[in-house]
């Protein structure tokens, strides 16, 4: 690619990604509150309303919020394509935040009205996100594997959101469209593997070489992971569709088994091959600087094969703890750890880029470590790891104290994350004759 | 990463190899180096990735630039301060 003097400064205003990233500690804090209030009751079966509340605080409140912010930032910068009407992101932000709030309130308190309100907020928020970002991705001339992965992830989000909103009608008292367990599991597969997995893999191919000088992953391997993910997302949807078209049968469990088997390629790609090649590429870093944000990547990637094993066990055995463990490890372990690590690296980078890069050459500029000290990141990692371990222990033992302690540790994680983000966001350049960055 | 400087003032050419630096160091080093360029001087930098986020900063500084992505994913960037 050769570009001469063409303006490509298409990055969105800093406030847009930051507003989405700011929802992350709120969602983690909300999940902490659920665990503290309900204890082991929130970890008995994956499909109880309280557990669904906990799950969606993780999937929508934490993961989707951060991933929306990341896509608003990355689509213009990586794909080189401007998002039309990018300021609509503020409406998406409000719709997503309030939608998650009402959805979780509706689940936790059994309020049908709240779930209706949530669906009415989330549906337009998703559309206002999907249409402009989809248009920008469709228009781009860049067709590398990261852009392909972003496009696939956005498509999976559309499918997962459609299934989710459709199911919301079932939870809100209307006729449920088919066997609920099958719909729930296909929704979870498309959301976790297609949307979250698709985007994490695509972004890792940009972020790991850029911020950690990790070795570039072979193109063939990237393509194989993406092909497996695509097959493993379309397969379960096909099972759901064929089951729905042929009419309700007594034995939905056979369809559940087929859907699980159909998802295997995606699980292999996202939770098996991707972590392996990413850890190998990190092992071959060209410059081995100590960096606390890497701890999150190592932890998240190491947990991923465990998620795959729990998924396989959940298909074979009926003990609900396998599915609970799958959800817990996937949301707060694999994806949650990686997202927490990315926030700790990307937020200082964006603040540095927007506020300090224009000053380079005309006065002293702080390093990224000065914006967010490694020690703070390490403290967040410890709290997050403790909460992950305690939550897994609470699921396996059904112990109420462990569940509430996991909630406490998640609360500490949320507080530390909020403290770190606030410190970075409040750092402003000092007047040019002073030289030191001024917090707040 | 030590800059190589050659040529006479007004036609100086600075060379930087920044491929072993993680973000945002390549961006910072390039912006520091271009601040010292006089009219007619130029800078050639090898960066670990295609430096898309840098272009707007160069434009705001009134610099002419040209970027080429290499087969290994790195990039070669030529910058010139108009003389």
Tab-separated table of N, CA, C and O in Angstrom, chain A residues 285-332:
chain	number	residue	atom	x	y	z
A	285	UNK	N	8.183	-12.580	21.365
A	285	UNK	CA	8.223	-11.110	21.318
A	285	UNK	C	9.626	-10.617	20.991
A	285	UNK	O	10.611	-11.141	21.505
A	286	UNK	N	9.704	-9.577	20.159
A	286	UNK	CA	11.011	-9.069	19.748
A	286	UNK	C	11.683	-8.300	20.880
A	286	UNK	O	12.897	-8.171	20.919
A	287	UNK	N	10.895	-7.777	21.810
A	287	UNK	CA	11.471	-6.997	22.903
A	287	UNK	C	10.697	-7.364	24.162
A	287	UNK	O	9.492	-7.169	24.226
A	288	UNK	N	11.377	-7.938	25.141
A	288	UNK	CA	10.679	-8.498	26.296
A	288	UNK	C	10.640	-7.509	27.444
A	288	UNK	O	11.320	-7.677	28.447
A	289	UNK	N	9.837	-6.482	27.282
A	289	UNK	CA	9.628	-5.519	28.375
A	289	UNK	C	8.584	-6.055	29.328
A	289	UNK	O	7.622	-6.682	28.914
A	290	UNK	N	8.794	-5.806	30.617
A	290	UNK	CA	7.775	-6.219	31.586
A	290	UNK	C	6.573	-5.294	31.449
A	290	UNK	O	6.723	-4.082	31.386
A	291	UNK	N	5.422	-5.878	31.381
A	291	UNK	CA	4.217	-5.087	31.177
A	291	UNK	C	3.056	-5.806	31.852
A	291	UNK	O	2.700	-6.919	31.477
A	292	UNK	N	2.473	-5.167	32.868
A	292	UNK	CA	1.426	-5.833	33.651
A	292	UNK	C	0.182	-6.135	32.815
A	292	UNK	O	-0.540	-7.093	33.114
A	293	UNK	N	-0.065	-5.351	31.766
A	293	UNK	CA	-1.267	-5.619	30.971
A	293	UNK	C	-1.175	-6.974	30.262
A	293	UNK	O	-2.193	-7.573	29.923
A	294	UNK	N	0.070	-7.432	30.053
A	294	UNK	CA	0.242	-8.742	29.405
A	294	UNK	C	-0.270	-9.878	30.283
A	294	UNK	O	-0.673	-10.928	29.781
A	295	UNK	N	-0.243	-9.679	31.606
A	295	UNK	CA	-0.725	-10.720	32.528
A	295	UNK	C	-2.164	-11.096	32.197
A	295	UNK	O	-2.554	-12.259	32.271
A	296	UNK	N	-2.968	-10.092	31.836
A	296	UNK	CA	-4.366	-10.350	31.502
A	296	UNK	C	-4.465	-11.218	30.244
A	296	UNK	O	-5.310	-12.092	30.157
A	297	UNK	N	-3.609	-10.924	29.267
A	297	UNK	CA	-3.630	-11.731	28.040
A	297	UNK	C	-3.228	-13.172	28.349
A	297	UNK	O	-3.875	-14.110	27.886
A	298	UNK	N	-2.141	-13.336	29.128
A	298	UNK	CA	-1.698	-14.693	29.457
A	298	UNK	C	-2.815	-15.447	30.187
A	298	UNK	O	-3.096	-16.600	29.891
A	299	UNK	N	-3.451	-14.781	31.161
A	299	UNK	CA	-4.503	-15.441	31.947
A	299	UNK	C	-5.706	-15.783	31.061
A	299	UNK	O	-6.206	-16.914	31.074
A	300	UNK	N	-6.182	-14.808	30.291
A	300	UNK	CA	-7.354	-15.029	29.448
A	300	UNK	C	-7.124	-16.131	28.426
A	300	UNK	O	-7.977	-17.012	28.241
A	301	UNK	N	-5.951	-16.100	27.788
A	301	UNK	CA	-5.647	-17.123	26.773
A	301	UNK	C	-5.487	-18.500	27.416
A	301	UNK	O	-5.861	-19.519	26.831
A	302	UNK	N	-4.952	-18.539	28.637
A	302	UNK	CA	-4.755	-19.832	29.313
A	302	UNK	C	-6.073	-20.435	29.780
A	302	UNK	O	-6.198	-21.660	29.862
A	303	UNK	N	-7.036	-19.579	30.113
A	303	UNK	CA	-8.338	-20.070	30.573
A	303	UNK	C	-9.150	-20.646	29.399
A	303	UNK	O	-9.968	-21.554	29.580
A	304	UNK	N	-8.905	-20.130	28.188
A	304	UNK	CA	-9.747	-20.482	27.026
A	304	UNK	C	-9.913	-21.994	26.803
A	304	UNK	O	-11.047	-22.463	26.623
A	305	UNK	N	-8.841	-22.806	26.823
A	305	UNK	CA	-9.056	-24.250	26.623
A	305	UNK	C	-9.948	-24.863	27.714
A	305	UNK	O	-10.707	-25.799	27.437
A	306	UNK	N	-9.876	-24.314	28.931
A	306	UNK	CA	-10.758	-24.771	30.009
A	306	UNK	C	-12.221	-24.491	29.683
A	306	UNK	O	-13.107	-25.287	30.000
A	307	UNK	N	-12.460	-23.363	29.035
A	307	UNK	CA	-13.828	-23.020	28.609
A	307	UNK	C	-14.322	-24.071	27.608
A	307	UNK	O	-15.458	-24.554	27.696
A	308	UNK	N	-13.438	-24.441	26.670
A	308	UNK	CA	-13.817	-25.439	25.653
A	308	UNK	C	-14.142	-26.778	26.316
A	308	UNK	O	-15.113	-27.448	25.933
A	309	UNK	N	-13.349	-27.163	27.310
A	309	UNK	CA	-13.596	-28.437	28.000
A	309	UNK	C	-14.940	-28.406	28.734
A	309	UNK	O	-15.692	-29.386	28.710
A	310	UNK	N	-15.235	-27.279	29.387
A	310	UNK	CA	-16.525	-27.146	30.084
A	310	UNK	C	-17.680	-27.212	29.080
A	310	UNK	O	-18.725	-27.809	29.363
A	311	UNK	N	-17.481	-26.607	27.897
A	311	UNK	CA	-18.526	-26.636	26.873
A	311	UNK	C	-18.782	-28.077	26.426
A	311	UNK	O	-19.935	-28.509	26.296
A	312	UNK	N	-17.698	-28.826	26.218
A	312	UNK	CA	-17.839	-30.228	25.807
A	312	UNK	C	-18.534	-31.030	26.907
A	312	UNK	O	-19.447	-31.825	26.632
A	313	UNK	N	-18.136	-30.803	28.161
A	313	UNK	CA	-18.729	-31.531	29.292
A	313	UNK	C	-20.218	-31.190	29.428
A	313	UNK	O	-21.033	-32.060	29.750
A	314	UNK	N	-20.558	-29.918	29.154
A	314	UNK	CA	-21.961	-29.490	29.292
A	314	UNK	C	-22.866	-30.166	28.264
A	314	UNK	O	-24.038	-30.386	28.518
A	315	UNK	N	-22.279	-30.488	27.086
A	315	UNK	CA	-23.070	-31.167	26.061
A	315	UNK	C	-23.298	-32.633	26.459
A	315	UNK	O	-24.365	-33.204	26.241
A	316	UNK	N	-22.287	-33.230	27.092
A	316	UNK	CA	-22.343	-34.660	27.408
A	316	UNK	C	-23.095	-34.931	28.718
A	316	UNK	O	-23.923	-35.830	28.793
A	317	UNK	N	-22.786	-34.150	29.760
A	317	UNK	CA	-23.370	-34.390	31.081
A	317	UNK	C	-24.432	-33.343	31.424
A	317	UNK	O	-24.305	-32.181	31.043
A	318	UNK	N	-25.411	-33.760	32.204
A	318	UNK	CA	-26.533	-32.859	32.498
A	318	UNK	C	-26.307	-31.987	33.719
A	318	UNK	O	-27.109	-31.095	33.995
A	319	UNK	N	-25.259	-32.223	34.473
A	319	UNK	CA	-24.990	-31.424	35.669
A	319	UNK	C	-24.890	-29.940	35.281
A	319	UNK	O	-24.027	-29.570	34.478
A	320	UNK	N	-25.782	-29.068	35.826
A	320	UNK	CA	-25.790	-27.654	35.393
A	320	UNK	C	-24.493	-26.910	35.727
A	320	UNK	O	-24.233	-25.840	35.177
A	321	UNK	N	-23.692	-27.501	36.608
A	321	UNK	CA	-22.451	-26.796	36.984
A	321	UNK	C	-21.487	-26.663	35.807
A	321	UNK	O	-20.700	-25.735	35.759
A	322	UNK	N	-21.572	-27.613	34.844
A	322	UNK	CA	-20.681	-27.486	33.683
A	322	UNK	C	-21.008	-26.237	32.882
A	322	UNK	O	-20.117	-25.510	32.453
A	323	UNK	N	-22.307	-26.016	32.678
A	323	UNK	CA	-22.690	-24.823	31.904
A	323	UNK	C	-22.411	-23.540	32.681
A	323	UNK	O	-22.027	-22.525	32.109
A	324	UNK	N	-22.633	-23.613	33.991
A	324	UNK	CA	-22.320	-22.440	34.818
A	324	UNK	C	-20.834	-22.113	34.761
A	324	UNK	O	-20.434	-20.951	34.614
A	325	UNK	N	-20.035	-23.174	34.865
A	325	UNK	CA	-18.578	-22.981	34.833
A	325	UNK	C	-18.140	-22.459	33.458
A	325	UNK	O	-17.281	-21.581	33.365
A	326	UNK	N	-18.769	-23.003	32.406
A	326	UNK	CA	-18.493	-22.524	31.039
A	326	UNK	C	-18.763	-21.020	30.949
A	326	UNK	O	-17.906	-20.253	30.485
A	327	UNK	N	-19.937	-20.593	31.410
A	327	UNK	CA	-20.285	-19.175	31.334
A	327	UNK	C	-19.362	-18.327	32.189
A	327	UNK	O	-18.870	-17.279	31.746
A	328	UNK	N	-19.106	-18.775	33.400
A	328	UNK	CA	-18.268	-17.999	34.319
A	328	UNK	C	-16.854	-17.821	33.756
A	328	UNK	O	-16.314	-16.706	33.722
A	329	UNK	N	-16.272	-18.948	33.318
A	329	UNK	CA	-14.889	-18.875	32.806
A	329	UNK	C	-14.829	-18.096	31.494
A	329	UNK	O	-13.859	-17.373	31.246
A	330	UNK	N	-15.850	-18.242	30.641
A	330	UNK	CA	-15.828	-17.543	29.348
A	330	UNK	C	-15.964	-16.039	29.546
A	330	UNK	O	-15.222	-15.249	28.958
A	331	UNK	N	-16.933	-15.636	30.402
A	331	UNK	CA	-17.223	-14.198	30.523
A	331	UNK	C	-16.188	-13.500	31.396
A	331	UNK	O	-15.628	-12.475	31.013
A	332	UNK	N	-15.946	-14.027	32.591
A	332	UNK	CA	-15.057	-13.315	33.524
A	332	UNK	C	-13.607	-13.770	33.410
A	332	UNK	O	-12.703	-13.073	33.856
